[in-house]
Short mmCIF file of C-alpha atoms in Angstrom, two decimals:
data_model
loop_
_atom_site.label_atom_id
_atom_site.label_comp_id
_atom_site.label_asym_id
_atom_site.label_seq_id
_atom_site.Cartn_x
_atom_site.Cartn_y
_atom_site.Cartn_z
CA MET A 1267 -36.52 1.23 48.20
CA PRO A 1268 -40.43 0.11 49.13
CA ALA A 1269 -42.50 0.61 45.89
CA VAL A 1270 -45.11 2.91 46.19
CA ALA A 1271 -48.79 0.90 46.51
CA ARG A 1272 -50.16 0.48 43.06
CA ASP A 1273 -52.31 -1.90 41.37
CA ARG A 1274 -50.90 -5.05 43.11
CA GLY A 1275 -52.07 -8.40 41.56
CA ALA A 1276 -48.41 -10.64 43.02
CA ARG A 1277 -49.69 -14.75 42.68
CA THR A 1278 -52.18 -15.98 44.90
CA GLN A 1279 -51.43 -19.27 46.11
CA PRO A 1280 -53.85 -21.58 44.86
CA THR A 1281 -56.64 -22.56 47.17
CA ALA A 1282 -56.96 -26.34 48.57
CA PHE A 1283 -59.34 -27.39 46.33
CA ALA A 1284 -57.36 -26.00 43.02
CA LEU A 1285 -54.04 -27.54 44.32
CA CYS A 1286 -55.50 -30.58 44.52
CA ARG A 1287 -56.77 -30.50 40.96
CA CYS A 1288 -53.64 -29.82 39.89
CA SER A 1289 -51.59 -32.01 42.68
CA ARG A 1290 -51.16 -35.30 40.65
CA LEU A 1291 -51.23 -34.21 36.91
CA MET A 1292 -51.06 -37.09 34.56
CA ARG A 1293 -49.94 -34.69 31.47
CA GLY A 1294 -53.32 -36.03 29.36
CA VAL A 1295 -54.44 -32.59 27.34
CA PRO A 1296 -55.44 -32.93 24.01
CA ALA A 1297 -53.67 -31.13 21.36
CA PRO A 1298 -54.76 -27.69 21.13
CA GLY A 1299 -57.96 -26.93 19.30
CA GLY A 1300 -61.82 -26.89 20.97
CA GLN A 1301 -60.23 -24.44 23.16
CA MET A 1302 -62.87 -25.31 25.87
CA MET A 1303 -63.45 -28.55 25.91
CA MET A 1304 -59.43 -29.18 25.20
CA ALA A 1305 -58.68 -27.01 28.92
CA ARG A 1306 -61.65 -29.52 30.80
CA ALA A 1307 -60.55 -31.62 29.86
CA ALA A 1308 -56.96 -31.15 31.35
CA CYS A 1309 -58.86 -30.37 34.25
CA GLY A 1310 -60.49 -33.72 34.48
CA LEU A 1311 -57.64 -35.71 34.26
CA LEU A 1312 -56.67 -33.25 37.61
CA LEU A 1313 -59.43 -33.78 39.26
CA ALA A 1314 -58.89 -38.33 38.29
CA ALA A 1315 -55.88 -37.68 39.01
CA CYS A 1316 -56.48 -36.48 42.66
CA GLY A 1317 -55.92 -38.38 45.58
CA GLY A 1318 -57.41 -35.76 48.21
CA VAL A 1319 -57.27 -31.80 49.16
CA GLY A 1320 -54.70 -32.96 51.73
CA ASP A 1321 -52.35 -33.74 49.21
CA PRO A 1322 -49.13 -32.30 50.10
CA VAL A 1323 -47.41 -29.61 48.53
CA PRO A 1324 -43.60 -29.92 47.29
CA PRO A 1325 -41.60 -27.14 48.72
CA PRO A 1326 -40.41 -24.29 46.35
CA THR A 1327 -38.40 -24.46 44.03
CA SER A 1328 -34.69 -22.81 44.90
CA PRO A 1329 -33.20 -20.09 42.54
CA ILE A 1330 -30.83 -20.95 40.54
CA GLY A 1331 -29.10 -17.69 40.68
CA ALA A 1332 -29.67 -14.36 42.70
CA LEU A 1333 -26.92 -12.79 41.08
CA PRO A 1334 -25.75 -8.97 41.03
CA THR A 1335 -26.94 -8.87 37.41
CA GLY A 1336 -30.71 -7.38 37.91
CA TYR A 1337 -32.97 -10.44 38.16
CA THR A 1338 -33.13 -13.97 39.75
CA ALA A 1339 -34.38 -16.68 38.17
CA TYR A 1340 -35.86 -20.17 39.42
CA VAL A 1341 -36.12 -23.12 37.52
CA THR A 1342 -38.36 -26.05 37.49
CA GLY A 1343 -37.87 -28.67 35.11
CA THR A 1344 -35.58 -28.59 31.82
CA PRO A 1345 -36.62 -26.36 28.94
CA ASN A 1346 -35.70 -28.48 26.21
CA ALA A 1347 -38.88 -28.75 24.63
CA THR A 1348 -40.26 -27.65 20.74
CA ALA A 1349 -43.58 -27.60 20.16
CA SER A 1350 -46.13 -25.81 17.42
CA PRO A 1351 -47.97 -22.85 18.78
CA ALA A 1352 -51.51 -22.13 18.20
CA GLY A 1353 -50.97 -18.54 19.39
CA GLY A 1354 -53.32 -16.33 21.25
CA VAL A 1355 -53.39 -14.53 24.73
CA TYR A 1356 -54.71 -15.28 27.98
CA LEU A 1357 -55.87 -12.16 29.89
CA ALA A 1358 -56.60 -12.55 33.59
CA GLY A 1359 -58.12 -10.20 35.77
CA GLY A 1360 -56.17 -10.95 39.05
CA GLY A 1361 -56.71 -13.49 42.23
CA ALA A 1362 -56.57 -16.56 42.34
CA ASP A 1363 -55.76 -18.47 38.83
CA ASP A 1364 -58.02 -20.89 37.40
CA ALA A 1365 -56.87 -23.75 36.40
CA VAL A 1366 -58.79 -24.51 33.24
CA GLY A 1367 -57.74 -21.51 32.16
CA MET A 1368 -54.38 -21.84 32.54
CA ALA A 1369 -54.44 -25.12 30.79
CA TRP A 1370 -55.94 -23.30 27.61
CA LEU A 1371 -52.67 -20.78 27.61
CA LEU A 1372 -50.57 -24.41 27.86
CA ALA A 1373 -52.36 -25.94 25.22
CA GLN A 1374 -51.59 -22.77 22.74
CA GLY A 1375 -48.00 -23.53 23.08
CA GLY A 1376 -48.49 -27.10 21.54
CA VAL A 1377 -47.76 -30.80 22.37
CA ALA A 1378 -44.29 -30.91 22.89
CA GLY A 1379 -44.20 -34.59 23.45
CA THR A 1380 -45.45 -37.89 25.39
CA THR A 1381 -44.79 -39.84 28.48
CA ARG A 1382 -43.85 -42.97 29.19
CA GLY A 1383 -47.12 -43.48 29.64
CA GLY A 1384 -48.62 -42.44 26.31
CA GLN A 1385 -49.56 -38.65 27.43
CA PRO A 1386 -49.11 -35.54 25.89
CA TYR A 1387 -47.41 -32.69 27.39
CA PHE A 1388 -46.49 -29.06 26.56
CA GLY A 1389 -43.99 -26.92 26.17
CA ASP A 1390 -41.37 -24.69 28.43
CA VAL A 1391 -42.65 -22.21 30.04
CA VAL A 1392 -41.41 -18.28 31.09
CA VAL A 1393 -42.54 -15.95 34.02
CA LEU A 1394 -42.38 -12.80 33.40
CA ARG A 1395 -42.98 -10.33 36.94
CA THR A 1396 -40.73 -7.72 38.86
CA SER A 1397 -41.17 -8.70 42.60
CA GLY A 1398 -42.44 -12.30 44.11
CA SER A 1399 -41.22 -15.55 43.26
CA ASP A 1400 -41.72 -18.86 41.94
CA GLY A 1401 -45.31 -19.04 43.00
CA TYR A 1402 -46.05 -20.48 39.17
CA ASN A 1403 -43.39 -22.82 39.04
CA SER A 1404 -45.27 -25.94 40.30
CA PHE A 1405 -48.43 -24.97 39.56
CA LEU A 1406 -47.97 -24.40 35.89
CA GLU A 1407 -45.71 -28.06 35.73
CA ARG A 1408 -48.81 -29.73 37.17
CA LEU A 1409 -50.63 -28.24 34.47
CA GLY A 1410 -48.43 -30.14 32.04
CA ALA A 1411 -45.57 -27.64 31.49
CA ASN A 1412 -42.39 -29.17 30.21
CA SER A 1413 -40.16 -26.78 32.53
CA VAL A 1414 -41.14 -23.47 34.26
CA ALA A 1415 -38.56 -20.67 34.14
CA THR A 1416 -39.67 -17.62 36.82
CA TYR A 1417 -37.55 -14.24 35.80
CA VAL A 1418 -38.01 -11.79 38.83
CA ILE A 1419 -36.55 -8.88 37.19
CA THR A 1420 -35.52 -6.52 39.58
CA SER A 1421 -33.64 -3.54 37.49
CA THR A 1422 -33.04 -2.40 34.25
CA GLU A 1423 -29.68 -4.23 33.62
CA GLY A 1424 -32.01 -7.69 34.33
CA ALA A 1425 -34.31 -6.82 31.55
CA ASN A 1426 -30.79 -6.81 29.55
CA SER A 1427 -29.46 -9.74 30.15
CA ASP A 1428 -28.59 -12.30 27.49
CA SER A 1429 -29.77 -15.08 29.81
CA VAL A 1430 -33.20 -13.56 30.24
CA ALA A 1431 -33.75 -12.69 26.63
CA ALA A 1432 -32.61 -16.50 25.53
CA ALA A 1433 -34.88 -17.87 28.22
CA ILE A 1434 -37.90 -15.97 26.54
CA ALA A 1435 -36.33 -16.60 22.84
CA ARG A 1436 -36.80 -20.66 23.50
CA ALA A 1437 -40.46 -20.76 25.11
CA GLU A 1438 -43.37 -21.84 24.12
CA VAL A 1439 -45.58 -19.83 26.37
CA LEU A 1440 -44.82 -16.58 28.06
CA PHE A 1441 -46.98 -15.23 31.70
CA LEU A 1442 -46.37 -12.04 33.60
CA ALA A 1443 -47.32 -12.27 37.17
CA GLY A 1444 -49.39 -9.92 39.25
CA GLY A 1445 -47.44 -7.04 40.96
CA ASP A 1446 -46.70 -3.52 40.00
CA GLN A 1447 -47.13 -2.34 35.96
CA SER A 1448 -45.49 0.91 36.38
CA THR A 1449 -42.14 -1.18 37.25
CA TYR A 1450 -43.33 -3.10 34.37
CA VAL A 1451 -42.79 -0.06 32.16
CA ASN A 1452 -40.18 1.47 33.74
CA ARG A 1453 -37.53 -1.45 33.75
CA TRP A 1454 -38.71 -3.20 30.56
CA THR A 1455 -39.02 -0.50 27.81
CA GLY A 1456 -36.27 -0.32 25.97
CA THR A 1457 -34.58 -3.49 26.81
CA ARG A 1458 -33.77 -6.78 24.89
CA LEU A 1459 -36.56 -8.34 27.01
CA GLN A 1460 -38.80 -6.02 26.01
CA ARG A 1461 -37.92 -6.60 22.10
CA ALA A 1462 -37.67 -10.45 22.97
CA VAL A 1463 -41.02 -10.85 24.02
CA ASN A 1464 -42.30 -9.17 20.65
CA THR A 1465 -40.28 -11.41 18.48
CA ARG A 1466 -41.58 -14.52 20.01
CA VAL A 1467 -45.48 -13.03 19.78
CA ALA A 1468 -44.86 -12.13 16.45
CA GLN A 1469 -43.31 -16.33 15.72
CA GLY A 1470 -46.71 -16.94 16.99
CA TYR A 1471 -46.18 -17.97 20.31
CA PRO A 1472 -48.65 -16.80 23.02
CA ILE A 1473 -48.65 -14.79 25.95
CA GLY A 1474 -50.59 -14.30 28.71
CA GLY A 1475 -51.33 -11.94 32.00
CA THR A 1476 -52.55 -11.21 35.34
CA SER A 1477 -53.87 -8.24 37.37
CA ALA A 1478 -50.79 -6.02 36.49
CA GLY A 1479 -49.83 -8.68 33.95
CA LEU A 1480 -52.87 -8.09 31.93
CA SER A 1481 -52.63 -4.53 32.01
CA VAL A 1482 -49.15 -4.07 30.08
CA LEU A 1483 -49.88 -5.97 27.28
CA ALA A 1484 -52.94 -3.95 26.11
CA ARG A 1485 -51.34 -1.18 23.84
CA HIS A 1486 -53.10 1.59 25.63
CA ILE A 1487 -51.57 1.16 29.42
CA TYR A 1488 -52.87 2.74 33.10
CA SER A 1489 -49.16 3.06 34.10
CA ALA A 1490 -50.11 3.99 37.61
CA GLN A 1491 -46.69 5.66 38.03
CA LEU A 1492 -47.84 7.55 41.43
CA ALA A 1493 -50.57 5.69 42.96
CA SER A 1494 -53.85 3.61 41.92
CA THR A 1495 -56.65 5.93 41.35
CA THR A 1496 -60.26 4.80 42.77
CA SER A 1497 -63.58 5.34 40.42
CA ASP A 1498 -64.17 8.46 42.40
CA VAL A 1499 -60.96 10.04 42.08
CA ALA A 1500 -61.04 9.74 38.73
CA LEU A 1501 -64.50 10.86 38.01
CA ALA A 1502 -63.67 13.74 40.17
CA ASN A 1503 -60.84 14.74 38.20
CA PRO A 1504 -59.83 12.97 35.13
CA TYR A 1505 -56.72 14.84 35.05
CA ASP A 1506 -55.58 13.93 38.72
CA ARG A 1507 -52.17 13.29 39.27
CA SER A 1508 -52.95 9.78 39.85
CA ILE A 1509 -54.16 9.33 36.27
CA THR A 1510 -51.14 8.66 34.32
CA PHE A 1511 -50.74 6.14 30.93
CA ALA A 1512 -47.91 4.38 28.95
CA LYS A 1513 -47.94 2.72 25.51
CA ASP A 1514 -46.72 -0.23 23.37
CA LEU A 1515 -44.65 -1.89 26.16
CA PHE A 1516 -45.47 -5.50 23.90
CA ASP A 1517 -46.63 -5.94 19.76
CA VAL A 1518 -49.84 -7.63 21.19
CA PRO A 1519 -52.16 -7.75 17.83
CA LEU A 1520 -54.88 -9.45 18.93
CA LEU A 1521 -54.88 -6.07 21.34
CA ALA A 1522 -54.16 -3.50 19.39
CA ASN A 1523 -55.84 -0.02 20.34
CA VAL A 1524 -57.50 -1.48 23.43
CA ILE A 1525 -56.55 -0.82 27.43
CA ALA A 1526 -57.25 -3.68 29.60
CA GLU A 1527 -58.53 -3.33 33.72
CA PRO A 1528 -58.25 -6.08 35.96
CA HIS A 1529 -60.03 -6.58 39.33
CA PHE A 1530 -63.12 -4.89 37.95
CA VAL A 1531 -66.15 -6.05 39.28
CA THR A 1532 -64.21 -6.69 42.80
CA ARG A 1533 -62.81 -2.84 43.24
CA ASP A 1534 -65.74 -1.21 41.71
CA ARG A 1535 -63.10 0.02 38.59
CA MET A 1536 -66.08 0.73 35.80
CA GLY A 1537 -66.16 4.75 37.01
CA ARG A 1538 -62.01 5.18 36.70
CA PHE A 1539 -62.32 2.44 33.53
CA TYR A 1540 -64.80 4.82 31.37
CA THR A 1541 -62.25 7.53 32.67
CA PHE A 1542 -59.43 6.11 31.22
CA LEU A 1543 -61.31 5.51 27.92
CA ALA A 1544 -62.37 9.79 28.11
CA ARG A 1545 -59.25 10.76 28.50
CA LEU A 1546 -57.36 8.23 25.96
CA GLN A 1547 -59.80 9.60 23.24
CA ALA A 1548 -59.82 13.35 24.11
CA ASP A 1549 -55.95 13.78 24.79
CA ASP A 1550 -54.41 11.10 23.64
CA GLY A 1551 -55.42 11.04 19.74
CA ALA A 1552 -57.15 7.31 20.55
CA ARG A 1553 -59.82 6.61 17.88
CA ALA A 1554 -62.42 4.03 19.34
CA PRO A 1555 -60.66 2.98 22.01
CA ARG A 1556 -61.66 -0.52 23.26
CA GLY A 1557 -62.19 -1.44 26.76
CA LEU A 1558 -61.78 -5.02 27.78
CA ALA A 1559 -62.32 -5.53 31.57
CA ILE A 1560 -61.79 -8.29 33.33
CA ASP A 1561 -63.06 -9.35 37.19
CA GLU A 1562 -61.14 -10.83 39.64
CA GLY A 1563 -61.05 -14.79 39.59
CA SER A 1564 -62.39 -14.32 35.82
CA ALA A 1565 -60.04 -14.92 32.60
CA VAL A 1566 -60.77 -14.36 28.73
CA GLY A 1567 -58.59 -16.97 26.55
CA LEU A 1568 -58.52 -14.68 23.18
CA ALA A 1569 -57.46 -16.68 20.23
CA ALA A 1570 -55.88 -16.30 17.36
CA ASN A 1571 -58.87 -16.09 15.36
CA HIS A 1572 -60.07 -13.38 17.45
CA ARG A 1573 -62.75 -15.86 19.24
CA ALA A 1574 -62.50 -15.51 22.94
CA THR A 1575 -64.05 -17.50 25.42
CA VAL A 1576 -64.26 -16.34 29.28
CA PHE A 1577 -62.86 -18.73 32.23
CA GLY A 1578 -63.00 -18.92 36.17
CA ALA A 1579 -65.05 -16.77 38.83
CA GLY A 1580 -66.25 -14.05 39.56
CA GLY A 1581 -68.05 -11.17 36.98
CA GLY A 1582 -66.37 -12.34 33.94
CA ALA A 1583 -65.70 -9.59 31.36
CA TYR A 1584 -66.94 -6.00 30.16
CA LEU A 1585 -66.48 -5.09 26.47
CA LEU A 1586 -66.53 -1.24 26.81
CA THR A 1587 -67.00 1.09 23.69
CA PRO A 1588 -67.12 4.77 23.61
CA PRO A 1589 -68.28 6.89 20.51
CA PRO A 1590 -66.51 8.35 17.63
CA SER A 1591 -65.42 11.87 19.62
CA PRO A 1592 -63.21 14.36 19.30
CA GLY A 1593 -60.42 15.27 21.03
CA GLY A 1594 -60.47 18.11 23.79
CA THR A 1595 -59.94 18.83 27.31
CA LEU A 1596 -62.17 16.97 29.67
CA SER A 1597 -64.57 18.66 32.63
CA ALA A 1598 -63.50 18.12 36.49
CA PRO A 1599 -66.15 17.17 38.04
CA LEU A 1600 -66.40 14.32 34.52
CA THR A 1601 -69.27 14.44 32.04
CA TYR A 1602 -68.56 13.09 28.84
CA HIS A 1603 -70.16 11.22 26.32
CA ALA A 1604 -72.30 7.13 26.84
CA MET A 1605 -70.02 4.24 26.40
CA THR A 1606 -71.84 1.03 25.56
CA VAL A 1607 -70.70 -2.41 27.51
CA ALA A 1608 -71.40 -5.90 27.18
CA ARG A 1609 -70.61 -8.02 30.11
CA VAL A 1610 -69.23 -11.86 29.35
CA PRO A 1611 -70.43 -14.49 31.73
CA ILE A 1612 -68.01 -17.05 33.21
CA GLY A 1613 -68.19 -20.33 30.03
CA GLY A 1614 -69.38 -17.44 27.52
CA THR A 1615 -67.84 -16.14 24.47
CA PHE A 1616 -67.65 -12.72 22.29
CA ASP A 1617 -65.78 -11.37 18.91
CA ALA A 1618 -62.74 -9.43 19.64
CA ALA A 1619 -62.02 -8.83 15.29
CA SER A 1620 -65.93 -6.78 16.16
CA TRP A 1621 -65.75 -6.52 19.48
CA THR A 1622 -69.48 -8.00 20.31
CA ALA A 1623 -70.78 -10.61 22.24
CA PRO A 1624 -74.48 -11.94 22.34
CA GLY A 1625 -76.96 -10.81 24.63
CA PRO A 1626 -77.93 -7.45 26.04
CA VAL A 1627 -75.64 -4.40 25.85
CA TYR A 1628 -76.47 -1.23 28.35
CA SER A 1629 -74.93 2.20 28.79
CA VAL A 1630 -72.93 4.07 31.12
CA THR A 1631 -72.71 7.72 31.01
CA ALA A 1632 -71.35 10.47 33.73
CA ARG A 1633 -72.46 13.37 34.90
CA ALA A 1634 -70.75 16.60 36.65
CA GLY A 1635 -68.76 13.36 38.42
CA VAL A 1636 -71.93 10.95 38.31
CA LEU A 1637 -71.56 7.80 36.68
CA THR A 1638 -75.36 5.88 35.96
CA SER A 1639 -76.32 3.14 33.77
CA SER A 1640 -79.06 2.66 31.32
CA ASN A 1641 -80.40 -0.34 33.11
CA GLY A 1642 -79.85 0.85 37.32
CA VAL A 1643 -77.23 -2.02 37.02
CA MET A 1644 -73.43 -0.91 37.03
CA TYR A 1645 -72.25 -4.53 36.74
#
């Protein structure tokens, strides 16, 4: 049955330039530590190894199983690596993936060994999704992954599969592709997949996600069960049927009390994200929830020490903080308290423990469904 159109973020194939950067990887990324420099070194090797934009791209990986078990698996390489992980979370705002940021994620899983040429390579990656196919396999392999296994989970039965749980349990890096976050919530809650992911994160292995995959990593989730709302709709009625929430699909301590929003500037989502935070405070019992919004093409690498770096292109990351406020029913159209906003541009950093960033801070406030900014600039 066709899915209702919601927050889509299926893997965007790399541009010709990105493919060029990644097409002849020599697996020359240093061990974890010095996050941005390390990731840039990885892509420097990609650039040096690339012969031209016209380099051929391998054909898609063939599935190893299209069985009546609720999933399809696509495997590139042999999943037999071991590495010592550095942990962390990689949060991408959807759209085209950034090679530098994705190299950072792989490096957080640890160096698994060296090639015959003496170059280090990374561990095994498991990509989880509910639609699409193997769009990440060759991309991540070129960035230095020892192997990449993508599992397209089409039912709760698939999320309870022994094979899926076993693959997650031996992966050095986990990644949630974009798609429809309601299917992640509906198919994965209470399953072996959910438990296996939580166990692997608790063991110190890194996890990442883009678009819908980003949204479900945070404790508070905009689940989009019926439709994907807009800023205008949310500000007009904070209880519109398109605004639905879930909680704790995954236990990622670095994202405790956080709600995350992808495609932020590109899709003009300040109004709806402000409304989500107001709803969480007013009727969901969240005390001072933290909002992390990431623009399309941008990403955040959040290390285990709470130090975050912004990668990619686009508008960067935005930290939203509502003031402490008692619960209660919100008005429609929405009138609510001012929330502070700190924008972190590409290449910038912030402290996720204190939820602070260098640079100026402004505020946004809703009055009768109209959102205004203290400095006259919304983004």
